[in-house]
PDB file of C-alpha atoms in Angstrom:
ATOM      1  CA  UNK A   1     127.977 148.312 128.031  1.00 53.00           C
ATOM      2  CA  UNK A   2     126.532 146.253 130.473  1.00 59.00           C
ATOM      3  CA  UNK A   3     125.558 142.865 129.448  1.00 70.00           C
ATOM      4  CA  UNK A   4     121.923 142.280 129.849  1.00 81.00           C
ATOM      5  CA  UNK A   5     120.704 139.526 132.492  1.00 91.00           C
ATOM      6  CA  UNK A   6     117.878 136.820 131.330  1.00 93.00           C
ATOM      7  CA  UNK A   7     115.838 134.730 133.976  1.00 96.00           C
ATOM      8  CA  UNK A   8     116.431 130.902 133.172  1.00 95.00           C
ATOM      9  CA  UNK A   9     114.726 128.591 134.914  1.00 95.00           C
ATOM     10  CA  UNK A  10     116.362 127.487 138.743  1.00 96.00           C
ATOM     11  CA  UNK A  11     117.315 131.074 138.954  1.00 97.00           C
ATOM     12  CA  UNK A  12     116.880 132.367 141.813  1.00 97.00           C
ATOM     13  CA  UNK A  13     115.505 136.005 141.908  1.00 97.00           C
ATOM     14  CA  UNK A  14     114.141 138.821 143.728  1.00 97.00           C
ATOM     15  CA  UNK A  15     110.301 140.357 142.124  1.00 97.00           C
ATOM     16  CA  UNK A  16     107.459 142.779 143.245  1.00 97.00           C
ATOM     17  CA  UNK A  17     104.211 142.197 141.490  1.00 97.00           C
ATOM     18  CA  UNK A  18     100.291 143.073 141.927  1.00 96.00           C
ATOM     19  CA  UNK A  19      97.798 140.850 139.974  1.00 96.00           C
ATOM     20  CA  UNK A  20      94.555 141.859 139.396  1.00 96.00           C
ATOM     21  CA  UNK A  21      91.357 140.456 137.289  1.00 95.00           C
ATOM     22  CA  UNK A  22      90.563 141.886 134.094  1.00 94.00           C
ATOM     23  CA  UNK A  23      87.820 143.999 135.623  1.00 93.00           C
ATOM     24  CA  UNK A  24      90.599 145.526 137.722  1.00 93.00           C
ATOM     25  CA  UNK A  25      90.420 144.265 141.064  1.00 93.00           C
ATOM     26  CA  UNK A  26      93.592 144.301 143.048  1.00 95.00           C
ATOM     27  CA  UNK A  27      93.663 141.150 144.859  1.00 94.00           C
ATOM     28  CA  UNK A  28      97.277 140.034 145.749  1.00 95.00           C
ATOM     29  CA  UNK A  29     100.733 142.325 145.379  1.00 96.00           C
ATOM     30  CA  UNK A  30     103.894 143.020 147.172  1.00 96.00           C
ATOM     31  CA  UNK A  31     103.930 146.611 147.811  1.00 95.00           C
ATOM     32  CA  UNK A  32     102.456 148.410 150.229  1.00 93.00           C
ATOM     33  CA  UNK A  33     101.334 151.622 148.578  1.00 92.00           C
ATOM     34  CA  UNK A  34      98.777 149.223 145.648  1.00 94.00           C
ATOM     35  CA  UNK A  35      97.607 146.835 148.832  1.00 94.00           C
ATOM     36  CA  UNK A  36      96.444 149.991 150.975  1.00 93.00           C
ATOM     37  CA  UNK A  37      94.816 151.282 147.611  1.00 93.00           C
ATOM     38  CA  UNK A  38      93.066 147.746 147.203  1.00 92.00           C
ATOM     39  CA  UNK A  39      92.024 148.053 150.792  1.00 92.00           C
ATOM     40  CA  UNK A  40      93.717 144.486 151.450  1.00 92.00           C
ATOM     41  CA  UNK A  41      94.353 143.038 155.063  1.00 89.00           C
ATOM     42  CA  UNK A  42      97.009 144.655 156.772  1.00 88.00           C
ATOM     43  CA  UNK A  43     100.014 142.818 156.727  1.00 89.00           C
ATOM     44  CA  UNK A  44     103.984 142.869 155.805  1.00 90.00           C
ATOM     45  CA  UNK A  45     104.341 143.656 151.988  1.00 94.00           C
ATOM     46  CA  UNK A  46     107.511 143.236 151.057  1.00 95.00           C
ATOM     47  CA  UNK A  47     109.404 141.964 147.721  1.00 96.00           C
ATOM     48  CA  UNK A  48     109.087 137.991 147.244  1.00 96.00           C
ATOM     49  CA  UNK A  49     112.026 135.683 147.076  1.00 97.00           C
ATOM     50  CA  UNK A  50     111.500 132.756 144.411  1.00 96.00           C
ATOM     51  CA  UNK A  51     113.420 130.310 142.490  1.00 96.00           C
ATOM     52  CA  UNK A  52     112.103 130.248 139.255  1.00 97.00           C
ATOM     53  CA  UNK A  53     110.189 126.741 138.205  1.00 95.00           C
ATOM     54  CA  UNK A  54     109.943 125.472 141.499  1.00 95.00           C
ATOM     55  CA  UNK A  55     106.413 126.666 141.953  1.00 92.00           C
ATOM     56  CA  UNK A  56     106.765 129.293 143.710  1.00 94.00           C
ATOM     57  CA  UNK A  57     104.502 131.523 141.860  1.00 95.00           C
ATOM     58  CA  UNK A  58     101.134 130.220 139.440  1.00 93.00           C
ATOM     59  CA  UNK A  59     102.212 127.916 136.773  1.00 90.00           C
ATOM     60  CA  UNK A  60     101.857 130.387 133.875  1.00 93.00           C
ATOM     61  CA  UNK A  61     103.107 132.895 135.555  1.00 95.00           C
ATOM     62  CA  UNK A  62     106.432 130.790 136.491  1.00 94.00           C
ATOM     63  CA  UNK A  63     106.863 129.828 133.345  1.00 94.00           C
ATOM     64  CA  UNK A  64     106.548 133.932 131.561  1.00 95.00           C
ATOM     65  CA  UNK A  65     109.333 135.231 133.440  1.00 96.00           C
ATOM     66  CA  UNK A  66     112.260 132.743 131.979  1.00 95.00           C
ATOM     67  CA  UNK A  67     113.998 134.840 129.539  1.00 94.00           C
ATOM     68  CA  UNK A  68     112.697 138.114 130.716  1.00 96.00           C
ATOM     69  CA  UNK A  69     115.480 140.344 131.872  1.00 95.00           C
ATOM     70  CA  UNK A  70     116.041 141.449 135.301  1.00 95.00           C
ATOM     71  CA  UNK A  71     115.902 144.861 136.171  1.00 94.00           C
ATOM     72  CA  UNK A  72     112.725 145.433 133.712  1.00 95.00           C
ATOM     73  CA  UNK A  73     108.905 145.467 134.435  1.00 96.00           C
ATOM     74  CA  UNK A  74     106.643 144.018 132.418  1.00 97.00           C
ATOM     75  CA  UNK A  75     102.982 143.079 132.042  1.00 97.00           C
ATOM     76  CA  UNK A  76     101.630 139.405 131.964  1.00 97.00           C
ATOM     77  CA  UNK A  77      98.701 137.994 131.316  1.00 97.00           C
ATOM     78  CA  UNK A  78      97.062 134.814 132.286  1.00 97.00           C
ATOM     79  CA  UNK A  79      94.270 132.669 130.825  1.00 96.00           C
ATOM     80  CA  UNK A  80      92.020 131.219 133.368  1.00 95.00           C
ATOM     81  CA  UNK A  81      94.193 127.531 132.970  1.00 95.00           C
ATOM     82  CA  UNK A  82      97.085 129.095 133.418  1.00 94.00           C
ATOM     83  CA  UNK A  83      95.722 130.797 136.058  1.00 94.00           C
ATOM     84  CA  UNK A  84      93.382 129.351 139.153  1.00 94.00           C
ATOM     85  CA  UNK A  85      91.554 127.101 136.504  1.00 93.00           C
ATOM     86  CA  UNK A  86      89.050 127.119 134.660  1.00 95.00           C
ATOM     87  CA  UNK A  87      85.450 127.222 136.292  1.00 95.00           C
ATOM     88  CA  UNK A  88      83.864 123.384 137.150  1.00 95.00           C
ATOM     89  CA  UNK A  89      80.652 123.428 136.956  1.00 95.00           C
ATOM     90  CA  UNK A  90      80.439 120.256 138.857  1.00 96.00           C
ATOM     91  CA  UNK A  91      81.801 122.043 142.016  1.00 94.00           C
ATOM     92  CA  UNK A  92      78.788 124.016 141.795  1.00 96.00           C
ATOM     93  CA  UNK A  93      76.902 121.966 144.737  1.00 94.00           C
ATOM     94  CA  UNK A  94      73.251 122.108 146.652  1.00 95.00           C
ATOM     95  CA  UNK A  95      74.122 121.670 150.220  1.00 94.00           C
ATOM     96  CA  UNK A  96      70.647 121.382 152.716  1.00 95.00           C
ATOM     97  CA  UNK A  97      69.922 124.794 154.974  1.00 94.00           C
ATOM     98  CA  UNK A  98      70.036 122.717 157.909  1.00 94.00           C
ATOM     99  CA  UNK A  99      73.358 121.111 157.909  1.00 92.00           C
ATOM    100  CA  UNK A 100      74.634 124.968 157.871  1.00 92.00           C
ATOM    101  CA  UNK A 101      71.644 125.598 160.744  1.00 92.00           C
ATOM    102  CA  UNK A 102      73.493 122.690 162.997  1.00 93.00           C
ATOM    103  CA  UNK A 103      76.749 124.746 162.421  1.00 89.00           C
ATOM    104  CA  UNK A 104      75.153 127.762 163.708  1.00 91.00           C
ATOM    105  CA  UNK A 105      76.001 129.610 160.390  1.00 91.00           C
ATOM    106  CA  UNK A 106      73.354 131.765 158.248  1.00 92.00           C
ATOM    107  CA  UNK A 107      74.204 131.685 154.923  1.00 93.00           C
ATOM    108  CA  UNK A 108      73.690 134.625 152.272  1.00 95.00           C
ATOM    109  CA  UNK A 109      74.965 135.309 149.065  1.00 95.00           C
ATOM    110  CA  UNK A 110      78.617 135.772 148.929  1.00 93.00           C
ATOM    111  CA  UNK A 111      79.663 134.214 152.425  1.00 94.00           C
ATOM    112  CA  UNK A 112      82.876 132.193 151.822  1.00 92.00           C
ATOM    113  CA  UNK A 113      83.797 129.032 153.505  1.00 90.00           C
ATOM    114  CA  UNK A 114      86.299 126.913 154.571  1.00 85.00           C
ATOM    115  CA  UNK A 115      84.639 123.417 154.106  1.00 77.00           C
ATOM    116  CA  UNK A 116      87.062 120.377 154.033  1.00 76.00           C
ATOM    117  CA  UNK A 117      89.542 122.248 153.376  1.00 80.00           C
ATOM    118  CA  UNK A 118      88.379 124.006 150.992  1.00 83.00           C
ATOM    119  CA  UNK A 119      87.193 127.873 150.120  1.00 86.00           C
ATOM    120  CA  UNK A 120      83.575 127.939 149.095  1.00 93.00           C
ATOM    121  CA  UNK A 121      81.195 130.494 148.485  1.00 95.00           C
ATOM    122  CA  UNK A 122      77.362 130.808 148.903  1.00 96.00           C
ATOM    123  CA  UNK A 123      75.662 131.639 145.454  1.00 96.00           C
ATOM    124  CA  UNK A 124      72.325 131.529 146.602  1.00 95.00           C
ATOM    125  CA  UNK A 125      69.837 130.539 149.259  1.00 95.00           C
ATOM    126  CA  UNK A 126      66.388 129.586 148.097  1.00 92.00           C
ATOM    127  CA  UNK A 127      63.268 127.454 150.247  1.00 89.00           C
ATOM    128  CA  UNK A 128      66.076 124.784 152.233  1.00 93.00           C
ATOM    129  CA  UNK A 129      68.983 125.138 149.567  1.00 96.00           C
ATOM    130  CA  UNK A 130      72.035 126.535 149.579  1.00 96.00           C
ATOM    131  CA  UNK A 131      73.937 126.847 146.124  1.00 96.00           C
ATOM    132  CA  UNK A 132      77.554 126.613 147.306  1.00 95.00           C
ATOM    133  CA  UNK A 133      80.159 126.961 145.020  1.00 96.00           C
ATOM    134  CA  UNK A 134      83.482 125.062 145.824  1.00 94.00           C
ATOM    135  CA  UNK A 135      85.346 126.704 142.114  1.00 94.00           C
ATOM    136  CA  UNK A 136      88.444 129.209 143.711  1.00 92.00           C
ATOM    137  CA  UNK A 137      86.319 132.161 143.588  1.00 90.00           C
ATOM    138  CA  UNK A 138      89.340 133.762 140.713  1.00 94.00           C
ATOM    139  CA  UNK A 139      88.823 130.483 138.352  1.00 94.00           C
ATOM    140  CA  UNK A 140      87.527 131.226 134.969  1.00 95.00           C
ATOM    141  CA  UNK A 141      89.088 134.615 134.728  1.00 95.00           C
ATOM    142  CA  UNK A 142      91.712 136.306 133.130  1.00 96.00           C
ATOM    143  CA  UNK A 143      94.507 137.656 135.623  1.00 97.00           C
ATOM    144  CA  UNK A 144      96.706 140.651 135.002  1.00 97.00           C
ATOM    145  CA  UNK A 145     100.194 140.514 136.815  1.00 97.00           C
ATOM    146  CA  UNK A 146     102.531 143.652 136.530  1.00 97.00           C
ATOM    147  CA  UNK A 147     106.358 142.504 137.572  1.00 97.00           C
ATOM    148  CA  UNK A 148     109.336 144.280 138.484  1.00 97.00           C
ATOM    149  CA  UNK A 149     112.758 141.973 138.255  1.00 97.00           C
ATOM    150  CA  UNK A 150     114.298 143.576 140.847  1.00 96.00           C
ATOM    151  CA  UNK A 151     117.371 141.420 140.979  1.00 96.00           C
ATOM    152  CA  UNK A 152     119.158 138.366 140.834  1.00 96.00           C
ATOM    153  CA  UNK A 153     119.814 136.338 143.957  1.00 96.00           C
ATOM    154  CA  UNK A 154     123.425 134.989 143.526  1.00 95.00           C
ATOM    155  CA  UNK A 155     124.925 133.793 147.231  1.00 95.00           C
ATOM    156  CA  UNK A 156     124.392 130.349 148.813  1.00 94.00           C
ATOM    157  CA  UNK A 157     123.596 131.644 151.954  1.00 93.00           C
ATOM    158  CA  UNK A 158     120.618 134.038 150.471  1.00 96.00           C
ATOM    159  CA  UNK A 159     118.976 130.409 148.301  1.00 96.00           C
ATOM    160  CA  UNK A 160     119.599 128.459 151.156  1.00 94.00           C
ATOM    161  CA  UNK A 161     117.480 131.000 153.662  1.00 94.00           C
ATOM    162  CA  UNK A 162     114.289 131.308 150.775  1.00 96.00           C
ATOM    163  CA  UNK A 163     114.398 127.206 150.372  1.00 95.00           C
ATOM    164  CA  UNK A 164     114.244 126.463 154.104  1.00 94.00           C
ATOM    165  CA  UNK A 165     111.625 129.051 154.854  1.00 93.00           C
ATOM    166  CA  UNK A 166     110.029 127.330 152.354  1.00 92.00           C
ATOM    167  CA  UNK A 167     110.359 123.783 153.267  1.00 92.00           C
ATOM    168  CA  UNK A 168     110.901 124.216 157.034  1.00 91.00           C
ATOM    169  CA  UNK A 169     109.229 127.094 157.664  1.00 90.00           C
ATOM    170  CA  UNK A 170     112.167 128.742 159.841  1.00 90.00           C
ATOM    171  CA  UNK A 171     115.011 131.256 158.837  1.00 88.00           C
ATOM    172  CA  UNK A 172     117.362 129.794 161.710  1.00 91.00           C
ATOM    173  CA  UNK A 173     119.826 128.136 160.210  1.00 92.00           C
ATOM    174  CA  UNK A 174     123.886 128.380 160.613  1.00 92.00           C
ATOM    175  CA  UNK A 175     126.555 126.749 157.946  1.00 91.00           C
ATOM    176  CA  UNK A 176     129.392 125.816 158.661  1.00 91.00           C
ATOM    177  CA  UNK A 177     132.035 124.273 155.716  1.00 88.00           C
ATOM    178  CA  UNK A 178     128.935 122.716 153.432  1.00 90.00           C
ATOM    179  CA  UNK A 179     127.137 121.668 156.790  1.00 93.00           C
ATOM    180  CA  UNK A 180     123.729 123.598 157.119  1.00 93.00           C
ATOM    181  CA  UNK A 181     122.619 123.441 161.098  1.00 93.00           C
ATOM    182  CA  UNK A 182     118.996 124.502 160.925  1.00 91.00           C
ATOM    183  CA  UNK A 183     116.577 124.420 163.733  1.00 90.00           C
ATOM    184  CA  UNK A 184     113.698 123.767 163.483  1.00 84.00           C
ATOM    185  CA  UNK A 185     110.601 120.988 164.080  1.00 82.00           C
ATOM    186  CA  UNK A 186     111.483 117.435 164.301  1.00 78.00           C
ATOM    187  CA  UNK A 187     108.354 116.673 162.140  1.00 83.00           C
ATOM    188  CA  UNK A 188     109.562 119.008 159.123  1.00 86.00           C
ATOM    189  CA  UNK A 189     110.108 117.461 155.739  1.00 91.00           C
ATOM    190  CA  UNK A 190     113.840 117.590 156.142  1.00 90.00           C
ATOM    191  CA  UNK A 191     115.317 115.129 153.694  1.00 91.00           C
ATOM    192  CA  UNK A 192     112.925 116.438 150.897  1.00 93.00           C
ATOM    193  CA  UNK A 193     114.935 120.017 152.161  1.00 93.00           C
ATOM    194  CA  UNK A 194     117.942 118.592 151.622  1.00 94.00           C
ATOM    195  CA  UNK A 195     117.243 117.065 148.445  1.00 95.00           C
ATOM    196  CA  UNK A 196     116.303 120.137 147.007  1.00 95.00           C
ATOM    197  CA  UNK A 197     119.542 122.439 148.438  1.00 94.00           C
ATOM    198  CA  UNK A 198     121.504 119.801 146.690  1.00 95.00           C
ATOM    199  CA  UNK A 199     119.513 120.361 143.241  1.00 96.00           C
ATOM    200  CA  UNK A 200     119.418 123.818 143.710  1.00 96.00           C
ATOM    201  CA  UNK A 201     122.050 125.203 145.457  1.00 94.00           C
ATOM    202  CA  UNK A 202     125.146 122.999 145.906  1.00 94.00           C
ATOM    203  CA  UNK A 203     126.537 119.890 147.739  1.00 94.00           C
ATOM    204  CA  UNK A 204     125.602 120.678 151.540  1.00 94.00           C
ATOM    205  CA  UNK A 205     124.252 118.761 154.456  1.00 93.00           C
ATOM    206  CA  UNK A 206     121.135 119.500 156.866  1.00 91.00           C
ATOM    207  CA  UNK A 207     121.438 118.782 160.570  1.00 91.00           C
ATOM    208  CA  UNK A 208     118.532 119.752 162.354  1.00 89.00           C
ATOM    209  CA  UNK A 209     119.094 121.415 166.140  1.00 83.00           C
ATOM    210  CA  UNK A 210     116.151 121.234 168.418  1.00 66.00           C
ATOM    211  CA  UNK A 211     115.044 124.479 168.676  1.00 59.00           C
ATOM    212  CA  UNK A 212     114.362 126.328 172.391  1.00 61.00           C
ATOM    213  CA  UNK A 213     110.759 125.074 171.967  1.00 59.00           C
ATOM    214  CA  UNK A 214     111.386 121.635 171.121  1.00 60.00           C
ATOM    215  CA  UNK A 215     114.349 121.288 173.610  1.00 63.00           C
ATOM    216  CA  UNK A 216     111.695 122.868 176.946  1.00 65.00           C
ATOM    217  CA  UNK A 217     108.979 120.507 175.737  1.00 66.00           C
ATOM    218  CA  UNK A 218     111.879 117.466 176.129  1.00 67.00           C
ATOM    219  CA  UNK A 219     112.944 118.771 179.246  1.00 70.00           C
ATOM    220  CA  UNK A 220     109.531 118.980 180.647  1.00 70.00           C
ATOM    221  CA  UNK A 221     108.684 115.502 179.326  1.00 72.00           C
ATOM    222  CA  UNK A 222     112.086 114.119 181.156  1.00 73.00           C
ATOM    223  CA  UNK A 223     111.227 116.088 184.089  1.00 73.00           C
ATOM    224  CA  UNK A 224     107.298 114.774 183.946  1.00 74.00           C
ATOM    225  CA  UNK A 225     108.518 110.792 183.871  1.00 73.00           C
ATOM    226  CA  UNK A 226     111.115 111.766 186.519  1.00 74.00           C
ATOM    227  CA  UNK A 227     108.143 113.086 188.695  1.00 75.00           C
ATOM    228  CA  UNK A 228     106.135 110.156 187.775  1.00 73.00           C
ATOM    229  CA  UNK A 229     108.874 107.820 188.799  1.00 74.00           C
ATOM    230  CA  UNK A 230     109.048 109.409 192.558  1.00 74.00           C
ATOM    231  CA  UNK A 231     105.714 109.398 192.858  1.00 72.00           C
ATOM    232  CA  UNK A 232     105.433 106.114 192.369  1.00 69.00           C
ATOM    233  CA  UNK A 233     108.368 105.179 194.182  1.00 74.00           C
ATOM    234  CA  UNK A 234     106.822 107.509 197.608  1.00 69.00           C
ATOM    235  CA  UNK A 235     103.318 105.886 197.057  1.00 68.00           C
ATOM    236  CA  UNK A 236     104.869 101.918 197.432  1.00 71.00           C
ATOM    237  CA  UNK A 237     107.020 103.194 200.191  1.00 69.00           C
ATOM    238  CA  UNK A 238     104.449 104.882 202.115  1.00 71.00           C
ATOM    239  CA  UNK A 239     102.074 101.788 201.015  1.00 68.00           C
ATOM    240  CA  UNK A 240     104.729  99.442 202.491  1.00 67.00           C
ATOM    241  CA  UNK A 241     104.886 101.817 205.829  1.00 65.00           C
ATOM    242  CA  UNK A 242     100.761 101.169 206.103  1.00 65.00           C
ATOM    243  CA  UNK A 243     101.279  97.741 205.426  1.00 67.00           C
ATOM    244  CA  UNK A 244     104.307  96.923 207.932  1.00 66.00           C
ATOM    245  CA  UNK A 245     102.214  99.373 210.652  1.00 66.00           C
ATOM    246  CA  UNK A 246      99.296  96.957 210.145  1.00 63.00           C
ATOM    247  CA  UNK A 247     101.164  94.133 210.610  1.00 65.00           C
ATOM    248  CA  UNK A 248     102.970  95.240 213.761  1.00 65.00           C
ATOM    249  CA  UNK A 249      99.453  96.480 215.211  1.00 60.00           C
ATOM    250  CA  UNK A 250      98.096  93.208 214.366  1.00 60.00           C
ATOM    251  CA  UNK A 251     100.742  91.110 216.143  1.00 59.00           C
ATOM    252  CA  UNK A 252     100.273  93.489 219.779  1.00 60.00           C
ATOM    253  CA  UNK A 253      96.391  91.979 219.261  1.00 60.00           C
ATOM    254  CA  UNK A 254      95.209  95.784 218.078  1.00 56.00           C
ATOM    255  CA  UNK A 255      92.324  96.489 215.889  1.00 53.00           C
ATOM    256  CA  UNK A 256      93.085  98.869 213.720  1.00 50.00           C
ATOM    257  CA  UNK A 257      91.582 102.461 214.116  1.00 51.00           C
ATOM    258  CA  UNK A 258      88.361 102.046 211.911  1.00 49.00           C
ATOM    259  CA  UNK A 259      87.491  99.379 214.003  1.00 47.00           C
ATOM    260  CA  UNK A 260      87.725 100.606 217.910  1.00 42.00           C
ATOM    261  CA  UNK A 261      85.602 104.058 216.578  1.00 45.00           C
ATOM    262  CA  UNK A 262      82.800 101.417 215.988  1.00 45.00           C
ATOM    263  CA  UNK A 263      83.103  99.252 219.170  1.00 47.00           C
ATOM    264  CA  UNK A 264      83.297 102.874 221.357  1.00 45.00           C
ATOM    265  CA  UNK A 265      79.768 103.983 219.688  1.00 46.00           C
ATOM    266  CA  UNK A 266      78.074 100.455 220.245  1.00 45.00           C
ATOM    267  CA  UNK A 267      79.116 100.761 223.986  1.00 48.00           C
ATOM    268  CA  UNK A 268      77.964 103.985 224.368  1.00 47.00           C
ATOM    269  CA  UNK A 269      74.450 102.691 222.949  1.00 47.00           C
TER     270      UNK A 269
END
């Protein structure tokens, strides 16, 4: 008999899901077969890599699949707070016709928006007003998510890989003892990477490599100041040359070209 495997929390784990509202909209899932049903963008479906707590996933949802066992589906569902919120109905806002006018956009009912950052949607447009709605357009509503626990994720290697896509945003990484060589962008949150591997996965340590990107755009930097340099150095040479011509012109009682053009016209006059 095969002892039975519960989610705890820092687990990491392997799931396929698709949430919909209570009315039965399909709006987010991991397989294929329910997005092309749904008629949702095209785009790679695939099972999602999470570590359980860490946010991965909505807050209520995160929290329902501790102690769940993996291998089973089940069916979850989620109040509006646990959810995307309950509606605001201060975010319900009357934004003037025109200032959409000077950004060349005609608004109807239903248009969403990204406005400082933000997803909005257009309620209504009546006389110069625009109802615009700045509530995520699934707040106040009940969400259905069915889950597989496909399986548990137990190597190093395989945590390490879903936290650095996470943090760092790149799946390049080599280890080698309990050193992690990752490469990626300088400006990545890399301590706060490290910091969690440690709490999560074990006692390693992140180097970063430049990656081929970062590496061309500091070669073509060097090679930019080294240009710069030479061209600098050619210009005061060659403005030296001019200068020491001048000079030497100068001394044999010369004018210098400019000059005898003039004096040959006013002759010719």
């Amino acid at each position: 008999h095969k002892k039975k495997m519960k989610v705890k929390e820092k687990d990491f784990i392997e799931i396929d899901f698709t949430a919909r509202t209570e009315q039965g909209k399909v709006f987010d899932t991991t397989q294929e077969k329910e997005a092309v049903k749904a008629g949702l963008p095209k785009a790679e479906y695939k099972p999602l890599q999470i570590c359980v707590g860490e946010g991965y996933l909505l807050k209520g949802l995160d929290k329902a699949l501790e102690d769940k066992e993996v291998g089973k589906g089940y069916e979850i569902t989620l109040k509006p707070e646990e959810a995307f919120g309950k509606r605001k109905s201060e975010l319900v806002k009357i934004i003037p016709l025109k200032i959409f006018h000077e950004k060349k956009i005609n608004p109807y009912p239903g248009l969403p928006l990204a406005l400082d950052n933000t997803i909005a949607t257009v309620r209504a447009v009546s006389g110069g007003r625009v109802i615009t709605d700045f509530n995520h357009p699934l707040a106040g509503k009940k969400i259905i998510y069915k889950i597989i626990i496909r399986k548990k994720i137990e190597k190093p290697e395989e945590k390490i890989r879903i936290l650095l896509k996470r943090y760092l945003n790149t799946e390049k990484f080599e280890i080698k003892e309990k050193k992690i060589i990752v490469e990626t962008k300088l400006d990545m949150p890399i301590k706060e990477a490290e910091k969690k591997i440690k709490e999560l996965v074990g006692d390693y340590t992140l180097k970063v490599k430049e990656g081929k990107e970062e590496e061309t755009k500091k070669k073509a930097k060097e090679k930019e100041e080294e240009t710069h340099e030479e061209t600098k150095s050619k210009e005061e040479k060659s403005g030296e040359k001019k200068e020491k011509g001048k000079l030497e012109k100068e001394k044999k009682g010369e004018k210098p070209k400019a000059e005898t053009k003039v004096r040959k016209i006013k002759e010719k006059q």
